[in-house]
CSV table of C-alpha atoms in Angstrom, one decimal:
chain,number,residue,atom,x,y,z
K,1,THR,CA,11.6,1.3,12.7
K,2,ASP,CA,15.4,-0.2,12.8
K,3,PHE,CA,16.4,-2.2,15.2
K,4,GLY,CA,19.6,-1.7,13.9
K,5,ALA,CA,19.7,1.5,13.0
K,6,LEU,CA,22.0,4.0,14.7
K,7,ALA,CA,21.0,6.2,17.1
K,8,PRO,CA,21.8,10.0,15.7
K,9,ASP,CA,24.4,10.6,18.3
K,10,GLU,CA,26.7,7.9,16.5
K,11,LEU,CA,26.7,9.8,13.4
K,12,PRO,CA,29.4,11.9,12.5
K,13,ASP,CA,28.9,16.0,12.7
K,14,GLY,CA,27.5,17.1,9.7
K,15,VAL,CA,26.1,13.9,8.4
K,16,SER,CA,22.6,12.7,8.3
K,17,LEU,CA,20.7,10.2,6.7
K,18,PRO,CA,18.2,10.6,4.4
K,19,ILE,CA,14.7,8.3,4.5
K,20,GLY,CA,15.2,4.8,3.1
K,21,SER,CA,18.7,4.8,3.9
K,22,PRO,CA,20.4,2.1,5.8
K,23,GLY,CA,20.2,2.7,9.5
K,24,ALA,CA,18.2,6.0,8.5
K,25,ILE,CA,14.9,6.3,10.9
K,26,THR,CA,12.1,5.7,8.6
K,27,PHE,CA,9.3,6.1,11.6
K,28,GLY,CA,9.3,6.9,15.2
K,29,LEU,CA,8.4,3.8,17.2
K,30,SER,CA,6.5,5.4,19.6
K,31,ALA,CA,3.9,6.4,16.8
K,32,VAL,CA,3.4,2.6,16.0
K,33,ARG,CA,0.1,1.3,17.4
K,34,ASN,CA,0.0,-0.1,20.5
K,35,VAL,CA,3.8,1.0,21.5
K,36,GLY,CA,4.3,3.7,23.9
K,37,THR,CA,7.3,6.3,24.6
K,38,GLY,CA,7.9,4.4,27.8
K,39,LEU,CA,8.4,1.1,26.2
K,40,VAL,CA,10.5,3.2,23.7
K,41,ALA,CA,12.7,4.4,26.1
K,42,GLN,CA,13.5,1.5,27.8
K,43,LEU,CA,13.9,-0.3,24.4
K,44,LEU,CA,16.5,2.3,23.5
K,45,GLU,CA,18.7,1.9,26.8
K,46,GLU,CA,19.3,-1.3,26.4
K,47,ARG,CA,20.4,-1.3,22.6
K,48,ASP,CA,22.0,1.9,23.3
K,49,GLU,CA,24.3,0.0,26.2
K,50,ASN,CA,24.9,-3.5,24.9
K,51,GLY,CA,24.3,-2.6,20.7
K,52,PRO,CA,22.0,-2.8,18.2
K,53,PHE,CA,20.0,-6.2,17.8
K,54,GLU,CA,21.1,-8.8,15.5
K,55,SER,CA,18.0,-11.1,15.4
K,56,PHE,CA,14.6,-11.3,16.8
K,57,HIS,CA,15.9,-14.1,19.9
K,58,ASP,CA,18.3,-11.8,20.5
K,59,PHE,CA,15.4,-8.8,20.8
K,60,VAL,CA,13.8,-11.0,23.0
K,61,GLU,CA,16.7,-12.1,25.0
K,62,ARG,CA,18.0,-8.3,25.9
K,63,VAL,CA,14.9,-6.1,26.1
K,64,PRO,CA,13.0,-5.6,29.3
K,65,GLU,CA,10.1,-7.2,30.3
K,66,PRO,CA,7.6,-5.0,29.9
K,67,VAL,CA,8.6,-4.5,26.4
K,68,LEU,CA,7.6,-8.2,25.6
K,69,ASN,CA,4.4,-7.0,25.8
K,70,LYS,CA,2.5,-9.3,22.9
K,71,ARG,CA,0.2,-6.8,21.6
K,72,THR,CA,3.2,-4.3,21.8
K,73,VAL,CA,5.4,-6.8,19.8
K,74,GLU,CA,2.6,-7.8,16.8
K,75,SER,CA,2.4,-4.3,16.4
K,76,LEU,CA,5.9,-3.8,15.9
K,77,ILE,CA,5.7,-7.1,13.5
K,78,LYS,CA,3.6,-5.9,11.3
K,79,GLY,CA,5.3,-2.4,11.2
K,80,GLY,CA,7.9,-3.5,10.0
K,81,ALA,CA,10.5,-3.3,13.0
K,82,PHE,CA,12.4,-6.3,12.8
K,83,ASP,CA,12.8,-6.8,8.2
K,84,THR,CA,16.1,-5.4,8.6
K,85,LEU,CA,17.0,-8.6,10.9
K,86,GLY,CA,15.9,-10.7,8.2
K,87,HIS,CA,12.6,-12.1,9.9
K,88,PRO,CA,9.7,-12.2,7.2
K,89,ARG,CA,6.7,-10.4,8.8
K,90,ARG,CA,4.4,-13.5,8.1
K,91,GLY,CA,6.6,-16.0,9.7
K,92,LEU,CA,8.0,-14.4,13.0
K,93,LEU,CA,3.3,-13.8,13.2
K,94,THR,CA,3.7,-17.2,13.3
K,95,VAL,CA,6.2,-18.0,16.2
K,96,PHE,CA,6.6,-14.7,17.8
K,97,GLU,CA,4.5,-15.7,20.8
K,98,GLU,CA,6.2,-19.2,21.5
K,99,ILE,CA,9.7,-17.5,21.5
K,100,ILE,CA,8.4,-15.0,23.6
K,101,ASP,CA,7.1,-17.5,26.5
K,102,THR,CA,10.1,-19.7,26.3
K,103,THR,CA,12.9,-17.2,26.6
K,104,VAL,CA,10.9,-15.4,29.0
K,105,SER,CA,10.6,-18.2,31.0
K,106,ARG,CA,14.7,-19.2,30.9
K,107,ARG,CA,15.2,-15.7,31.8
K,108,ARG,CA,13.5,-15.4,35.0
K,109,GLU,CA,14.7,-19.0,36.0
K,110,ARG,CA,17.9,-17.6,35.2
K,111,GLU,CA,17.0,-14.8,37.4
K,112,LYS,CA,16.4,-17.5,40.4
K,113,GLY,CA,19.7,-19.0,39.9
K,114,VAL,CA,18.3,-22.0,38.1
K,115,MET,CA,20.6,-24.2,36.2
K,116,ASN,CA,20.1,-26.8,33.0
K,117,LEU,CA,21.5,-30.1,32.8
K,118,PHE,CA,24.5,-28.3,30.6
K,119,GLY,CA,25.1,-25.9,33.3
K,120,ASP,CA,25.0,-22.3,33.4
K,121,TRP,CA,22.6,-22.0,30.3
K,122,GLY,CA,25.5,-23.2,28.3
K,123,GLY,CA,27.9,-20.4,28.5
K,124,GLU,CA,30.2,-18.6,25.9
K,125,ASP,CA,30.6,-22.4,23.6
K,126,ALA,CA,26.2,-22.0,23.4
K,127,ASP,CA,26.3,-18.1,21.7
K,128,ASP,CA,25.9,-18.3,17.8
K,129,GLY,CA,26.9,-14.8,17.8
K,130,ASP,CA,24.0,-13.3,19.0
K,131,GLY,CA,25.5,-12.2,22.2
K,132,ALA,CA,22.5,-13.5,24.4
K,133,GLY,CA,24.9,-16.6,25.4
K,134,VAL,CA,21.6,-18.5,25.6
K,135,GLY,CA,21.1,-22.5,25.1
K,136,PHE,CA,20.5,-22.0,20.9
K,137,ASP,CA,19.6,-25.5,20.3
K,138,GLU,CA,16.6,-24.7,21.7
K,139,ARG,CA,15.4,-22.1,20.1
K,140,THR,CA,12.4,-22.0,17.6
K,141,PRO,CA,13.1,-20.8,14.9
K,142,ILE,CA,11.6,-18.8,12.6
K,143,PRO,CA,9.8,-19.7,9.4
K,144,ASP,CA,10.4,-18.2,5.7
K,145,LEU,CA,6.6,-17.4,5.2
K,146,VAL,CA,5.9,-13.9,3.6
K,147,PHE,CA,3.2,-12.0,2.9
K,148,ASP,CA,1.3,-11.3,-0.1
K,149,LYS,CA,2.0,-7.1,-1.1
K,150,THR,CA,-1.9,-6.4,-0.4
K,151,GLU,CA,-2.0,-7.8,2.9
K,152,GLN,CA,1.7,-6.6,4.3
K,153,LEU,CA,0.6,-3.0,3.5
K,154,ARG,CA,-2.8,-3.5,4.7
K,155,ASN,CA,-1.2,-4.6,8.1
K,156,GLU,CA,1.8,-1.7,8.4
K,157,LYS,CA,-1.2,0.8,7.4
K,158,GLU,CA,-3.1,-0.6,10.5
K,159,MET,CA,0.0,0.1,12.5
K,160,LEU,CA,1.7,2.7,11.4
K,161,GLY,CA,-1.7,4.8,9.8
K,162,LEU,CA,0.3,5.3,6.4
K,163,TYR,CA,2.4,2.9,3.8
K,164,VAL,CA,5.8,3.1,4.2
K,165,SER,CA,7.5,0.1,2.6
K,166,ASP,CA,5.7,0.0,-0.6
K,167,HIS,CA,2.3,1.4,-2.1
K,168,PRO,CA,-0.9,-0.8,-3.5
K,169,LEU,CA,-0.6,1.3,-6.4
K,170,PHE,CA,3.7,0.7,-7.3
K,171,GLY,CA,3.7,-1.0,-10.6
K,172,VAL,CA,0.4,-0.4,-11.6
K,173,GLU,CA,0.4,3.5,-12.3
K,174,SER,CA,0.3,2.8,-16.0
K,175,ALA,CA,-2.4,0.0,-15.9
K,176,LEU,CA,-4.6,2.4,-13.4
K,177,LYS,CA,-4.5,5.5,-15.9
K,178,ARG,CA,-6.0,4.0,-19.0
K,179,LYS,CA,-9.1,3.0,-16.6
K,180,VAL,CA,-10.2,6.4,-15.7
K,181,GLU,CA,-10.4,9.9,-17.4
K,182,ASN,CA,-9.0,12.1,-14.8
K,183,SER,CA,-5.8,12.3,-12.0
K,184,VAL,CA,-7.1,13.3,-8.5
K,185,LEU,CA,-4.8,16.6,-9.2
K,186,ASP,CA,-6.7,16.9,-12.5
K,187,LEU,CA,-9.9,18.0,-10.1
K,188,ASN,CA,-8.5,21.0,-8.6
K,189,ALA,CA,-9.1,22.8,-12.1
K,190,MET,CA,-12.5,21.4,-12.8
K,191,GLU,CA,-15.8,23.3,-11.7
K,192,ASP,CA,-18.4,22.2,-9.2
K,193,GLY,CA,-20.8,19.8,-10.8
K,194,ALA,CA,-18.3,18.2,-13.7
K,195,GLN,CA,-18.5,14.0,-14.0
K,196,VAL,CA,-15.8,12.8,-13.4
K,197,LEU,CA,-13.8,9.2,-13.5
K,198,VAL,CA,-10.9,8.7,-11.2
K,199,GLY,CA,-9.1,5.8,-9.7
K,200,GLY,CA,-6.8,5.1,-7.4
K,201,VAL,CA,-6.5,3.2,-3.5
K,202,ILE,CA,-9.5,3.4,-0.7
K,203,THR,CA,-8.4,4.4,2.8
K,204,ASN,CA,-10.0,5.7,5.6
K,205,LEU,CA,-13.6,4.0,4.9
K,206,ALA,CA,-16.2,4.7,7.6
K,207,ARG,CA,-19.7,4.1,7.5
K,208,LYS,CA,-22.3,6.5,8.9
K,209,PHE,CA,-25.6,7.7,8.9
K,210,THR,CA,-27.9,10.2,8.1
K,211,LYS,CA,-30.3,12.4,9.9
K,212,ARG,CA,-33.1,9.6,8.6
K,213,GLY,CA,-31.2,6.7,10.0
K,214,ASP,CA,-30.2,5.5,6.9
K,215,GLN,CA,-26.8,4.2,5.9
K,216,MET,CA,-24.3,6.1,4.0
K,217,ALA,CA,-20.6,5.7,3.2
K,218,VAL,CA,-17.4,8.6,3.8
K,219,PHE,CA,-13.3,7.2,2.4
K,220,VAL,CA,-10.5,8.6,0.6
K,221,LEU,CA,-9.5,7.8,-2.6
K,222,GLU,CA,-5.4,8.3,-3.1
K,223,ASP,CA,-3.7,7.6,-5.7
K,224,LEU,CA,0.3,8.1,-6.1
K,225,ASP,CA,-0.3,12.6,-6.5
K,226,ALA,CA,-3.3,13.0,-4.1
K,227,SER,CA,-6.0,12.7,-2.9
K,228,ILE,CA,-9.7,13.6,-2.3
K,229,GLU,CA,-12.5,12.4,0.1
K,230,VAL,CA,-15.3,10.5,-2.2
K,231,THR,CA,-19.3,10.6,-0.2
K,232,ILE,CA,-21.4,7.3,-1.4
K,233,PHE,CA,-24.9,8.5,-0.4
K,234,PRO,CA,-27.6,5.9,1.0
K,235,ARG,CA,-29.5,4.5,-2.3
K,236,THR,CA,-25.5,4.3,-4.2
K,237,LEU,CA,-24.4,2.2,-1.2
K,238,ALA,CA,-27.3,-0.2,-1.3
K,239,GLU,CA,-26.0,-1.1,-5.2
K,240,GLN,CA,-22.3,-0.3,-4.9
K,241,GLY,CA,-21.4,-0.7,-1.5
K,242,HIS,CA,-20.0,-4.6,-1.4
K,243,LYS,CA,-17.9,-3.0,-3.7
K,244,LEU,CA,-15.9,-1.0,-1.0
K,245,GLU,CA,-12.5,-2.3,1.4
K,246,GLU,CA,-9.9,-0.8,2.6
K,247,ASP,CA,-7.0,-0.9,0.6
K,248,LEU,CA,-9.2,-1.5,-2.6
K,249,ILE,CA,-7.8,-0.4,-6.2
K,250,VAL,CA,-10.9,1.0,-7.8
K,251,SER,CA,-12.2,3.9,-10.0
K,252,VAL,CA,-15.1,5.6,-9.0
K,253,LYS,CA,-17.4,8.0,-11.4
K,254,GLY,CA,-19.2,10.7,-9.7
K,255,ARG,CA,-19.9,14.5,-9.3
K,256,LEU,CA,-17.5,16.7,-8.4
K,257,ASP,CA,-18.7,18.4,-5.5
K,258,ARG,CA,-16.9,22.1,-4.5
K,259,ARG,CA,-19.6,24.5,-3.4
K,260,ASP,CA,-18.0,26.6,-1.6
K,261,GLU,CA,-14.1,27.1,-0.5
K,262,SER,CA,-14.5,25.0,2.9
K,263,ARG,CA,-16.0,21.6,0.6
K,264,PHE,CA,-13.9,19.9,-2.2
K,265,GLY,CA,-15.2,15.9,-2.5
K,266,LEU,CA,-16.6,14.0,-5.0
K,267,ILE,CA,-20.3,12.0,-4.8
K,268,GLY,CA,-19.7,8.4,-6.0
K,269,GLN,CA,-22.1,7.7,-8.2
K,270,THR,CA,-20.9,3.9,-9.9
K,271,ILE,CA,-17.7,2.3,-8.7
K,272,SER,CA,-15.8,-0.5,-10.2
K,273,VAL,CA,-13.4,-2.7,-8.5
K,274,LEU,CA,-9.8,-2.8,-10.8
K,275,SER,CA,-8.3,-6.2,-10.0
K,276,GLY,CA,-5.2,-8.1,-12.3
K,277,LEU,CA,-3.5,-4.5,-13.2
K,278,THR,CA,-0.4,-5.1,-14.8
K,279,ASP,CA,2.3,-2.3,-16.2
K,280,GLY,CA,4.0,-6.0,-17.9
K,281,PRO,CA,4.0,-5.9,-21.7
K,282,ALA,CA,2.1,-2.7,-23.8
K,283,ALA,CA,-1.7,-3.7,-23.8
K,284,PRO,CA,-3.3,-3.1,-27.3
K,285,LEU,CA,-5.3,-0.1,-28.1
K,286,ARG,CA,-8.8,-1.0,-28.9
K,287,LEU,CA,-11.2,2.1,-30.5
K,288,ARG,CA,-15.0,1.6,-32.1
K,289,LEU,CA,-15.2,3.6,-35.0
K,290,PRO,CA,-18.0,2.1,-37.4
K,291,SER,CA,-17.1,3.0,-40.9
K,292,ALA,CA,-20.5,4.9,-42.0
K,293,ALA,CA,-19.2,7.6,-39.5
K,294,LEU,CA,-16.0,7.6,-40.7
K,295,ASP,CA,-14.9,10.5,-43.3
K,296,GLU,CA,-11.3,12.4,-44.7
K,297,LEU,CA,-11.2,14.5,-41.6
K,298,LYS,CA,-12.3,11.9,-38.8
K,299,ILE,CA,-9.2,9.3,-40.4
K,300,GLN,CA,-7.1,12.3,-40.7
K,301,ARG,CA,-7.5,13.1,-37.0
K,302,LEU,CA,-7.0,10.0,-35.8
K,303,LYS,CA,-4.2,9.4,-37.8
K,304,ARG,CA,-2.5,13.0,-36.5
K,305,ILE,CA,-3.6,12.2,-32.7
K,306,LEU,CA,-1.8,8.2,-33.1
K,307,ARG,CA,1.7,9.9,-34.4
K,308,GLU,CA,1.6,12.6,-31.9
K,309,HIS,CA,2.2,10.0,-29.2
K,310,PRO,CA,3.8,6.9,-30.4
K,311,GLY,CA,4.5,4.2,-28.2
K,312,GLU,CA,4.4,0.6,-28.3
K,313,SER,CA,0.6,-0.1,-28.2
K,314,VAL,CA,-1.2,-1.9,-31.2
K,315,VAL,CA,-4.0,-0.3,-32.5
K,316,MET,CA,-7.4,-2.5,-33.4
K,317,VAL,CA,-10.1,-0.8,-35.0
K,318,ASP,CA,-13.4,-2.0,-35.0
K,319,ILE,CA,-15.4,-0.6,-37.7
K,320,GLY,CA,-18.5,-2.8,-37.3
K,321,GLN,CA,-20.1,-5.8,-38.7
K,322,GLY,CA,-17.3,-7.6,-37.3
K,323,THR,CA,-14.7,-6.3,-38.9
K,324,VAL,CA,-11.3,-5.0,-36.8
K,325,LEU,CA,-8.6,-3.5,-38.1
K,326,LYS,CA,-4.8,-3.5,-36.5
K,327,LEU,CA,-3.4,-0.6,-37.8
K,328,ALA,CA,0.4,-0.6,-39.8
K,329,ASP,CA,3.6,-0.5,-36.5
K,330,GLU,CA,4.1,3.0,-37.5
K,331,PHE,CA,1.0,3.7,-36.0
K,332,ARG,CA,1.4,2.2,-32.3
K,333,VAL,CA,0.5,4.4,-29.6
K,334,ASP,CA,1.5,5.5,-25.9
K,335,LEU,CA,-1.7,5.0,-24.2
K,336,ASP,CA,-1.2,7.0,-21.1
K,337,ARG,CA,-0.8,9.8,-23.6
K,338,SER,CA,-3.1,9.3,-26.0
K,339,VAL,CA,-6.6,8.1,-24.4
K,340,GLY,CA,-7.5,11.4,-23.1
K,341,GLU,CA,-7.5,13.1,-26.4
K,342,LEU,CA,-8.5,10.6,-28.2
K,343,ARG,CA,-11.9,10.2,-26.0
K,344,MET,CA,-12.0,14.2,-27.0
K,345,ALA,CA,-12.1,13.3,-30.2
K,346,PHE,CA,-14.4,10.3,-30.6
K,347,GLY,CA,-16.0,10.3,-27.7
K,348,HIS,CA,-15.8,8.3,-24.4
K,349,GLU,CA,-17.7,5.6,-25.9
K,350,ALA,CA,-15.5,4.9,-28.9
K,351,VAL,CA,-12.1,4.1,-26.5
K,352,LEU,CA,-12.1,0.2,-25.5
K,353,LEU,CA,-8.9,-0.5,-23.9
């Protein structure tokens, strides 16, 4: 969805552009919600004949009027089609209807031969480089307003069906790993009925009804490597349903359901909303290991695990009775690689994070 992109026949023979390159086709225009192939054909015909669009104003001035259907243009904005023209999506959404109304009115008057007070639409002297030759001083400015990442990606996914420019989990991968016990990929090697704790983004959330008329929910939990369908039965939904929202980052504790080859899913039992995740400075590793239960063997096992996974996180050990020990810097640890092994060695409740 790049209105400044080169057409494929404009590239030298044997040259192709990888996804994400300037001028590459990242997502097909006709696949954007509310945008059909007929409108795309008209739009591309104008671009091929008169060159890439240089601004949103230039786009509105040049494309055939049917392309300026407001639902279509809104979908293109939310999907990021005008990003390469330098317009922020939120700012463009606040003024695009006004720009379309004003420009279409001018175009219709011009087609009827109407002259404004300054002559034939200002002529070449009024052109500021956009190539449209209209009264640019009267153009509605596009404010420099941007969405936060969550809202922008929600709009993008609504229009495209997937995340393209970014992903809700980019930049918080390590923080998410510290909140869960398994990745979605790990589940492939686990047996039916296994208790798991996984995390990711809620997508494709749908409310359904059982044969008895009770409401349940189904959604896809997606991390950066894989996804799995999660089913929330009525009793759990009554307790946990308020935590379910599209594009929300959550952890799900539940039972793996793979009774036969045609079924691979998760029966959700507990949902936790994970807000404020950050991959900033390394968080400390907090352990609860009561001194009464510690013996030499366990101490040596702890030292071995910490030394096998060196990193930046300070280790704090709560040994009970209000006493917390900060271990020496030689035992600083990599949280992502050590947490699973520590839980296996000392129990899930021993790792506090």
